[in-house]
XYZ file of C-alpha atoms in Angstrom:
586
model
C 0.040 -15.447 9.656
C -1.478 -15.120 6.211
C -3.321 -12.064 4.992
C -6.390 -11.932 2.772
C -7.508 -9.618 -0.046
C -9.552 -6.311 0.986
C -3.339 -9.335 17.868
C -1.910 -8.000 20.944
C 1.484 -8.775 21.371
C 3.175 -11.476 23.386
C 5.545 -14.378 23.105
C 4.480 -17.984 23.261
C 2.588 -18.819 26.425
C 3.963 -21.601 28.560
C 0.720 -23.411 29.290
C -2.974 -23.257 28.595
C -5.664 -23.317 31.189
C -7.783 -26.425 31.328
C -11.450 -25.799 30.712
C -14.729 -27.643 30.373
C -15.841 -29.367 27.193
C -18.207 -26.455 26.582
C -16.734 -23.153 25.481
C -18.393 -20.378 27.479
C -18.445 -17.027 25.705
C -17.498 -14.404 28.323
C -20.186 -11.859 29.119
C -17.508 -9.140 29.099
C -17.355 -9.480 25.295
C -20.812 -7.886 25.003
C -22.768 -5.077 26.643
C -25.789 -7.377 26.996
C -26.489 -9.712 29.869
C -27.834 -13.222 29.140
C -31.126 -12.262 30.820
C -31.645 -9.495 28.225
C -31.179 -11.736 25.222
C -33.968 -12.752 22.855
C -33.542 -15.812 20.668
C -34.391 -16.028 16.983
C -34.601 -13.458 14.232
C -32.450 -12.532 11.262
C -29.321 -10.421 11.013
C -29.188 -8.511 7.713
C -26.050 -7.285 5.958
C -24.826 -6.402 2.459
C -21.613 -6.825 0.450
C -20.531 -5.159 -2.788
C -18.822 -8.129 -4.449
C -20.283 -11.524 -5.214
C -18.676 -14.638 -3.792
C -16.064 -16.715 -5.632
C -16.406 -20.126 -4.005
C -17.649 -22.142 -1.042
C -14.347 -24.044 -1.013
C -12.209 -23.232 2.069
C -8.995 -24.343 0.376
C -9.069 -21.922 -2.559
C -10.767 -18.871 -1.008
C -8.404 -15.879 -0.709
C -10.607 -12.807 -0.386
C -11.716 -11.149 2.827
C -15.215 -12.067 3.948
C -15.296 -15.310 1.992
C -18.095 -17.794 2.674
C -15.959 -20.477 4.411
C -14.633 -17.841 6.829
C -18.149 -16.644 7.603
C -19.666 -20.041 8.293
C -16.693 -21.193 10.368
C -16.804 -18.195 12.678
C -14.917 -15.361 11.004
C -12.826 -12.989 13.056
C -9.177 -13.671 13.614
C -9.259 -17.420 13.260
C -11.284 -19.691 15.482
C -9.579 -23.042 15.521
C -7.941 -24.734 18.464
C -7.364 -21.258 19.920
C -8.842 -17.795 19.536
C -8.091 -14.347 20.933
C -9.836 -12.686 23.835
C -10.718 -9.200 22.481
C -10.552 -7.678 25.963
C -6.905 -8.642 26.457
C -5.553 -9.802 23.100
C -4.418 -13.041 24.756
C -4.732 -16.423 23.077
C -7.246 -18.644 24.850
C -8.375 -22.268 24.257
C -11.326 -22.578 21.886
C -11.778 -25.882 20.033
C -9.004 -27.075 22.304
C -9.779 -27.327 25.997
C -6.127 -26.922 27.004
C -2.562 -27.024 25.738
C 0.983 -27.608 26.909
C 4.201 -26.263 25.413
C 7.430 -28.260 25.372
C 10.436 -26.825 27.273
C 12.233 -26.006 24.011
C 9.060 -24.252 22.743
C 9.092 -26.275 19.530
C 6.009 -28.360 20.266
C 2.492 -27.498 21.403
C 0.183 -30.345 22.339
C -3.529 -29.540 22.270
C -6.295 -31.481 23.998
C -9.352 -31.201 21.741
C -12.768 -30.631 23.288
C -14.893 -33.733 23.229
C -18.467 -33.594 22.032
C -17.989 -31.167 19.144
C -19.837 -32.240 15.988
C -20.003 -31.313 12.349
C -23.373 -30.156 11.077
C -23.976 -33.653 9.648
C -23.571 -35.192 13.106
C -20.058 -36.629 12.663
C -17.655 -35.953 15.583
C -14.923 -33.328 15.185
C -11.614 -35.035 15.962
C -7.880 -34.757 15.383
C -8.345 -36.313 11.924
C -10.081 -33.152 10.749
C -7.108 -30.944 11.619
C -4.679 -33.433 10.092
C -6.565 -33.648 6.798
C -7.125 -29.872 6.640
C -3.410 -29.280 7.226
C -2.440 -31.812 4.565
C -4.625 -30.141 1.958
C -3.529 -26.599 2.864
C 0.123 -27.651 2.560
C -0.261 -29.301 -0.841
C 1.276 -26.687 -3.139
C -0.828 -27.922 -6.048
C -4.034 -26.942 -4.245
C -3.017 -23.277 -4.207
C -4.320 -22.536 -0.709
C -3.902 -18.990 0.554
C -2.949 -20.558 3.908
C -0.088 -22.624 2.449
C 2.666 -20.224 3.496
C 1.465 -20.091 7.121
C 2.667 -23.654 7.678
C 6.319 -23.097 6.746
C 9.248 -21.357 8.430
C 12.351 -20.852 6.271
C 10.932 -23.375 3.843
C 10.662 -26.024 6.548
C 7.193 -27.344 7.347
C 5.269 -27.040 10.568
C 3.956 -30.555 11.041
C 0.914 -31.917 12.840
C 0.866 -35.268 14.566
C -2.187 -37.113 15.809
C -1.583 -38.497 19.294
C -5.095 -39.855 19.656
C -8.568 -38.861 18.478
C -8.629 -35.888 20.857
C -4.968 -34.960 21.115
C -2.914 -33.263 18.425
C 0.654 -31.978 18.432
C 2.040 -29.060 16.403
C 5.773 -29.449 15.773
C 7.635 -26.300 14.710
C 11.009 -26.424 12.926
C 12.024 -23.278 14.832
C 10.601 -21.177 17.635
C 7.617 -19.302 16.245
C 6.199 -16.025 17.525
C 3.149 -16.852 15.411
C 2.737 -20.349 16.838
C -0.762 -19.813 18.176
C -1.884 -17.938 15.086
C -0.940 -21.061 13.124
C -3.061 -23.170 15.469
C -6.069 -20.900 14.974
C -6.874 -22.263 11.510
C -10.369 -23.657 11.072
C -10.624 -27.413 10.530
C -12.778 -28.871 7.757
C -14.392 -32.319 7.726
C -11.965 -35.114 6.914
C -14.853 -37.451 6.067
C -15.905 -35.065 3.277
C -12.590 -33.884 1.842
C -10.410 -36.874 2.737
C -11.845 -39.460 0.306
C -11.705 -36.984 -2.594
C -8.158 -35.952 -1.762
C -6.967 -39.518 -1.449
C -8.542 -40.494 -4.769
C -8.116 -37.374 -6.919
C -5.510 -35.261 -5.123
C -5.328 -31.486 -5.473
C -7.376 -31.399 -8.675
C -10.229 -33.157 -6.950
C -10.155 -30.708 -4.035
C -10.235 -27.687 -6.354
C -13.427 -28.977 -7.966
C -15.262 -29.312 -4.650
C -17.783 -26.923 -3.105
C -18.175 -24.585 -6.054
C -20.947 -21.986 -5.988
C -23.149 -24.555 -7.742
C -22.886 -27.002 -4.835
C -26.189 -27.798 -3.141
C -26.308 -25.955 0.221
C -27.191 -29.170 2.052
C -23.876 -30.663 0.957
C -21.824 -27.922 2.659
C -20.821 -29.247 6.079
C -19.862 -26.730 8.780
C -18.393 -26.882 12.262
C -19.053 -23.187 12.842
C -22.121 -21.157 13.790
C -23.687 -21.054 10.308
C -24.957 -23.326 7.548
C -25.773 -22.241 4.019
C -29.536 -22.155 3.507
C -29.565 -20.682 0.005
C -27.474 -18.703 -2.456
C -28.575 -16.752 -5.502
C -25.629 -15.397 -7.544
C -25.537 -11.624 -7.595
C -28.486 -11.404 -5.212
C -28.242 -12.984 -1.775
C -26.551 -15.470 0.527
C -28.760 -16.790 3.337
C -27.223 -18.598 6.302
C -29.030 -20.425 9.063
C -28.014 -21.359 12.594
C -26.018 -24.572 12.969
C -27.606 -26.462 15.930
C -24.481 -28.599 16.371
C -22.437 -25.483 17.134
C -24.743 -24.543 20.003
C -24.167 -27.900 21.672
C -20.711 -26.783 22.805
C -20.824 -22.964 22.437
C -22.813 -21.397 25.279
C -23.235 -18.048 26.959
C -22.619 -17.683 30.685
C -26.218 -18.689 31.423
C -25.795 -21.917 29.453
C -27.816 -20.793 26.415
C -26.686 -22.248 23.065
C -25.173 -19.895 20.496
C -25.689 -18.185 18.176
C -28.859 -16.493 19.382
C -29.906 -15.655 15.822
C -31.773 -18.025 13.516
C -30.514 -16.528 10.264
C -27.898 -14.284 8.709
C -28.837 -12.814 5.336
C -26.232 -11.099 3.165
C -27.522 -9.087 0.226
C -25.187 -8.557 -2.751
C -25.427 -4.954 -3.975
C -23.725 -3.135 -6.825
C -21.635 -0.644 -4.844
C -21.067 1.138 -1.538
C -23.710 3.767 -2.332
C -26.302 1.033 -2.721
C -25.127 -0.473 0.569
C -25.610 2.886 2.287
C -29.092 3.264 0.793
C -30.050 -0.134 2.215
C -28.753 0.869 5.656
C -30.548 4.224 5.624
C -33.774 2.508 4.611
C -33.442 0.127 7.557
C -33.110 -2.886 5.264
C -29.711 -3.977 6.591
C -28.330 -3.836 10.115
C -24.568 -3.328 9.741
C -22.461 -0.696 8.009
C -18.947 0.686 8.246
C -19.102 3.950 6.271
C -15.766 5.096 4.883
C -16.544 8.652 3.765
C -17.606 11.793 5.596
C -20.600 12.081 3.265
C -21.851 8.627 4.202
C -21.226 9.323 7.889
C -23.092 12.617 7.571
C -26.056 10.943 5.882
C -26.283 8.343 8.646
C -25.990 10.971 11.387
C -28.622 13.154 9.754
C -31.036 10.234 9.395
C -30.560 9.423 13.086
C -31.019 13.053 14.192
C -34.157 13.460 12.089
C -35.669 10.278 13.469
C -35.681 8.497 10.115
C -33.259 5.835 11.325
C -32.882 4.243 14.731
C -29.176 3.444 14.680
C -25.825 3.991 16.398
C -22.589 5.144 14.785
C -19.121 5.317 16.378
C -17.062 7.831 14.404
C -13.268 7.375 14.433
C -13.430 4.282 16.609
C -9.851 3.516 15.541
C -7.433 3.711 12.626
C -7.978 1.153 9.932
C -6.792 -2.482 10.258
C -6.252 -2.993 6.553
C -4.162 -1.546 3.752
C -4.959 0.120 0.424
C -2.225 0.109 -2.175
C -1.206 0.057 -5.819
C 0.877 -2.845 -7.084
C 2.740 -3.162 -10.394
C 3.252 -6.474 -12.170
C 6.915 -7.462 -12.474
C 6.097 -10.489 -14.638
C 5.303 -9.229 -18.152
C 7.516 -11.270 -20.457
C 5.364 -10.352 -23.457
C 6.093 -6.639 -22.918
C 9.788 -6.204 -21.991
C 9.432 -2.406 -21.978
C 6.755 -2.429 -19.275
C 8.422 -5.237 -17.372
C 11.658 -3.284 -17.139
C 9.752 -0.177 -16.098
C 7.689 -1.894 -13.410
C 10.790 -3.563 -11.947
C 12.521 -0.199 -11.515
C 12.364 1.147 -7.966
C 12.999 4.617 -9.394
C 9.808 4.283 -11.458
C 7.815 3.045 -8.463
C 9.185 5.891 -6.344
C 8.030 8.329 -9.019
C 4.567 6.761 -8.924
C 4.497 7.137 -5.130
C 5.293 10.826 -5.562
C 2.205 11.053 -7.798
C -0.090 9.570 -5.134
C -1.811 12.533 -3.524
C -2.603 10.879 -0.194
C -3.989 14.038 1.374
C -6.388 14.471 -1.538
C -7.477 10.869 -1.064
C -8.105 11.497 2.639
C -9.912 14.789 1.981
C -11.938 13.804 -1.094
C -12.503 10.093 -0.662
C -12.644 9.856 3.137
C -13.773 13.384 3.963
C -10.760 14.052 6.158
C -11.400 10.965 8.287
C -8.575 8.781 7.085
C -4.941 7.879 7.641
C -2.065 8.035 5.102
C -0.041 4.842 4.669
C 3.621 4.312 3.835
C 4.166 0.844 5.269
C 2.699 -2.661 5.155
C 1.908 -2.404 8.886
C -1.677 -1.337 9.498
C -1.938 2.119 11.162
C -3.941 0.721 14.086
C -0.933 -1.401 15.133
C 0.897 1.619 16.518
C 3.462 -0.436 18.445
C 4.646 -1.940 15.151
C 4.716 1.160 12.917
C 8.240 2.511 12.326
C 7.843 6.312 12.681
C 11.105 6.921 10.810
C 10.256 4.878 7.726
C 11.185 6.812 4.525
C 8.127 8.362 2.865
C 7.862 9.239 -0.822
C 5.139 11.791 -0.378
C 3.173 13.671 -3.021
C 5.680 15.652 -5.084
C 4.998 15.868 -8.854
C 8.250 17.748 -9.510
C 10.274 14.981 -7.890
C 8.272 12.414 -9.861
C 9.087 14.213 -13.123
C 12.766 14.373 -12.162
C 12.920 10.619 -11.490
C 11.131 9.845 -14.753
C 13.583 12.074 -16.619
C 16.427 10.053 -15.099
C 14.738 6.986 -16.606
C 14.886 8.624 -20.032
C 11.459 10.202 -20.238
C 12.505 13.772 -21.062
C 10.193 14.610 -23.971
C 6.467 14.629 -24.601
C 4.533 13.547 -27.671
C 1.878 15.572 -29.466
C -0.720 14.487 -26.894
C 1.404 15.720 -23.996
C 2.550 12.324 -22.730
C 6.129 11.425 -21.860
C 8.125 9.326 -24.313
C 11.635 7.891 -24.194
C 14.383 8.195 -26.818
C 12.745 5.416 -28.864
C 9.393 7.186 -28.844
C 7.791 4.731 -26.424
C 5.029 6.407 -24.462
C 4.916 6.157 -20.666
C 1.534 4.453 -20.467
C 0.005 1.629 -18.444
C -3.361 0.151 -17.447
C -4.727 0.401 -13.906
C -7.621 -1.662 -12.539
C -9.593 -1.992 -9.337
C -12.778 -3.777 -8.335
C -16.005 -2.328 -9.686
C -18.468 -1.249 -7.019
C -15.812 -0.157 -4.534
C -16.491 3.547 -4.956
C -13.592 4.569 -2.733
C -11.004 2.622 -4.721
C -12.483 3.914 -7.963
C -12.128 7.481 -6.659
C -8.549 6.811 -5.541
C -7.720 5.509 -9.002
C -9.233 8.555 -10.698
C -7.282 10.936 -8.448
C -4.096 9.096 -9.379
C -4.961 9.154 -13.100
C -5.407 12.952 -12.944
C -2.162 13.517 -11.042
C -0.226 11.247 -13.416
C -1.552 13.089 -16.452
C -0.237 16.397 -15.080
C 3.342 15.179 -15.441
C 2.738 13.315 -18.704
C 2.000 9.744 -17.589
C -0.960 8.136 -19.359
C -2.899 5.809 -17.069
C -5.843 3.888 -18.520
C -8.209 3.117 -15.660
C -10.855 0.397 -15.636
C -13.058 -0.937 -12.837
C -13.555 -4.672 -13.309
C -15.310 -7.567 -11.577
C -13.698 -8.397 -8.238
C -13.339 -12.086 -8.980
C -11.625 -11.294 -12.296
C -9.323 -8.853 -10.502
C -8.363 -11.416 -7.852
C -7.774 -14.018 -10.557
C -5.306 -11.702 -12.291
C -3.558 -10.863 -9.035
C -3.194 -14.518 -8.008
C -1.944 -15.620 -11.430
C 1.691 -16.720 -11.600
C 4.424 -17.305 -14.130
C 6.533 -15.121 -16.415
C 3.644 -13.312 -18.131
C 0.725 -12.259 -15.948
C -2.347 -10.474 -17.369
C -2.266 -7.018 -15.739
C -0.173 -3.868 -15.454
C -1.206 -2.315 -12.141
C -3.981 -2.901 -9.616
C -5.370 -0.959 -6.659
C -6.586 -3.316 -3.938
C -6.179 -3.923 -0.203
C -5.253 -6.532 2.378
C -6.706 -7.368 5.769
C -6.171 -9.963 8.491
C -2.726 -11.038 9.610
C -1.284 -11.633 13.062
C -0.835 -9.147 15.873
C 2.204 -11.093 17.082
C 4.076 -10.659 13.788
C 2.140 -8.398 11.384
C 3.967 -9.303 8.180
C 2.069 -11.710 5.965
C 3.498 -15.203 5.622
C 1.920 -15.288 2.179
C 3.019 -11.739 1.223
C 6.669 -11.181 2.185
C 8.380 -14.465 1.193
C 9.144 -14.558 -2.525
C 7.156 -17.757 -3.011
C 4.140 -16.429 -1.106
C 0.678 -16.729 -2.598
C 0.152 -12.964 -2.200
C 3.668 -11.845 -3.180
C 1.632 -9.884 -5.683
C 4.246 -7.881 -7.536
C 6.401 -10.887 -8.402
C 4.838 -14.319 -8.862
C 7.774 -15.837 -10.745
C 8.451 -18.133 -7.797
C 11.831 -16.620 -6.963
C 13.284 -13.365 -5.654
C 14.218 -10.970 -8.469
C 15.667 -8.167 -6.343
C 18.288 -8.544 -3.540
C 16.014 -6.557 -1.244
C 13.284 -9.142 -1.715
C 15.817 -11.695 -0.488
C 16.619 -9.461 2.499
C 12.944 -9.122 3.394
C 12.455 -12.858 3.024
C 15.291 -13.503 5.503
C 14.163 -10.803 7.951
C 10.626 -12.155 7.879
C 11.936 -15.518 9.061
C 14.164 -13.921 11.715
C 11.280 -11.941 13.133
C 8.843 -14.795 13.116
C 11.256 -17.011 15.059
C 12.201 -14.302 17.581
C 10.254 -14.686 20.843
C 11.576 -11.494 22.441
C 9.022 -8.823 21.594
C 11.406 -5.843 21.598
C 13.847 -7.630 19.312
C 10.960 -8.643 17.058
C 9.829 -5.027 16.762
C 13.382 -3.971 15.853
C 13.362 -6.502 13.025
C 9.948 -5.240 11.947
C 11.272 -1.671 11.864
C 14.153 -2.772 9.634
C 11.748 -4.552 7.308
C 9.708 -1.396 6.880
C 12.858 0.553 5.989
C 13.754 -1.983 3.288
C 10.152 -2.022 2.055
C 10.409 1.734 1.618
C 13.594 1.366 -0.427
C 12.220 -1.418 -2.605
C 8.656 -0.079 -2.702
C 7.174 -3.349 -4.013
C 3.721 -1.893 -3.471
C 2.742 1.744 -3.079
C 0.646 2.261 0.026
C -1.951 4.985 -0.251
C -4.359 5.735 2.607
C -7.286 4.157 4.358
C -10.471 5.260 6.063
C -10.693 5.284 9.798
C -13.085 2.757 11.276
C -16.628 4.068 11.792
C -18.922 1.157 12.709
C -22.675 1.689 12.553
C -25.563 -0.602 13.388
C -29.329 -0.564 13.482
C -30.579 -0.409 17.068
C -32.790 -3.439 16.475
C -29.563 -5.308 17.224
C -28.236 -6.040 20.674
C -24.991 -7.591 21.809
C -22.381 -5.155 20.540
C -18.956 -4.928 22.133
C -18.322 -2.512 24.996
C -16.845 0.746 23.666
C -13.406 -0.198 24.994
C -13.258 -3.164 22.612
C -14.780 -1.645 19.478
C -11.988 -1.134 16.949
C -10.959 -2.194 13.482
C -9.100 -5.145 15.066
C -12.036 -6.638 16.955
C -14.959 -5.115 15.059
C -18.196 -3.939 16.628
C -19.521 -7.283 17.879
C -19.300 -11.059 17.998
C -22.045 -12.351 15.713
C -22.505 -15.356 18.002
C -23.526 -12.976 20.817
C -25.671 -10.718 18.627
C -29.454 -10.808 18.994
C -32.554 -8.989 17.777
C -33.836 -6.837 20.610
C -36.562 -4.912 18.736
């Protein structure tokens, strides 16, 4: 499944379980009983980066508005995952059947579901959404999810409430594919038919009137002020078919307000002041401040320290497509150079300084929390400045200029620019640690924190000459059944960030591309893990991105909220709660 900018395992099930037209949210997903719930009120949160778009077909970043209003976690389409078991269960579908050859899944869609404008949700909505996602010209981040070995996964409408997914090969990620959120065909269809991809890309910009944004999920946009606040309100149509075990419509909340703040420190200040309800502190200092405020009675809140390892990645990626600067392009395409840079990443310093000792080093694209997938024998190019200097000398950088920076035989200085998103204090600190370590061996790194939307635009750019040298960023999401991104590993993937030329430039990229397909089509879990282990070994040889470290997951919430997950569920995979089951208890 695709990943986005910053689950338990099993092969394809043989049959779904028929259910009622209403989806009943299991009480075991929350510590609260329906009798304890209070309706109404506002959930308050904060983010450190402004939003890029309301358009579900061009959003690529984690926590984007379309994902929020459609239901968020892990995909809630025809199927969703039960956080207590990790199993796929029917959601917008009431049941499914799988063909004997496991190449077709036929879903019966729940009747009675409506869009926020009152139109029925039917098979046409999935068909149109799929067509737009799979139009290469649209540039959807989900495009790659619908192909296996370049062959499309196709959708066929059987009738208004029956839809069939047809896979070109067996797919371990089959249900993850079916979890994509549908969008209204009556809104997007006419524009797509008349204006094609260009028309779609112009739709639902941040200037769109909130009343024009149609949702099938729990939230509607009430208002948006750039750089200040996004306010969502409950979608009554959602509650007509989403109920708790007592039959109460969901969500319980009336509103969900998301304040846009300048950085993580400002987010913490809002949480400590009791102005927002949710926080996931990443540093020991922030954790300490929250704990102290709780102990001193200044804040009525709960924090779960080290709930799990992180379910995301932090990494540095170099741009292989710099036709206007052949010197840098050659350098960035050298695995010896990238290995040297990995040796300059002081991961322990990052964990100690940035995360206060509460973090996990990373050497692989597999998130640390997915322990069953992490290859323990993957080669690691750990912090070793002497080895970095040796590798750089082998590349011809044996002398230093008058300023103490390495130069080659032609006098070209070893220098590049490094960017990350402004306001993400942890990434800024990581970058500064790297800049200092690089300088010690004579590598000049010019660091700049820039607007997140600008950063993402540079990263998603394609062609022979892209506008950046190196970026520190992260990924989240992905499938637990096959944790390698369909839009990251294949050479034509939307998030194949190091090389967006549209073709493999290194034989090991080709190997990874082929292994990705083998693993995704392998239904035997043990064999799939073996393929995943091999992929991690090749990743370590190629080192297309340099993984750094990530914070452990430390969810915190104001005790005015009820409805959090039981402790056994709380983790970076499932989060601290289902927003649909969250309520204001104080």
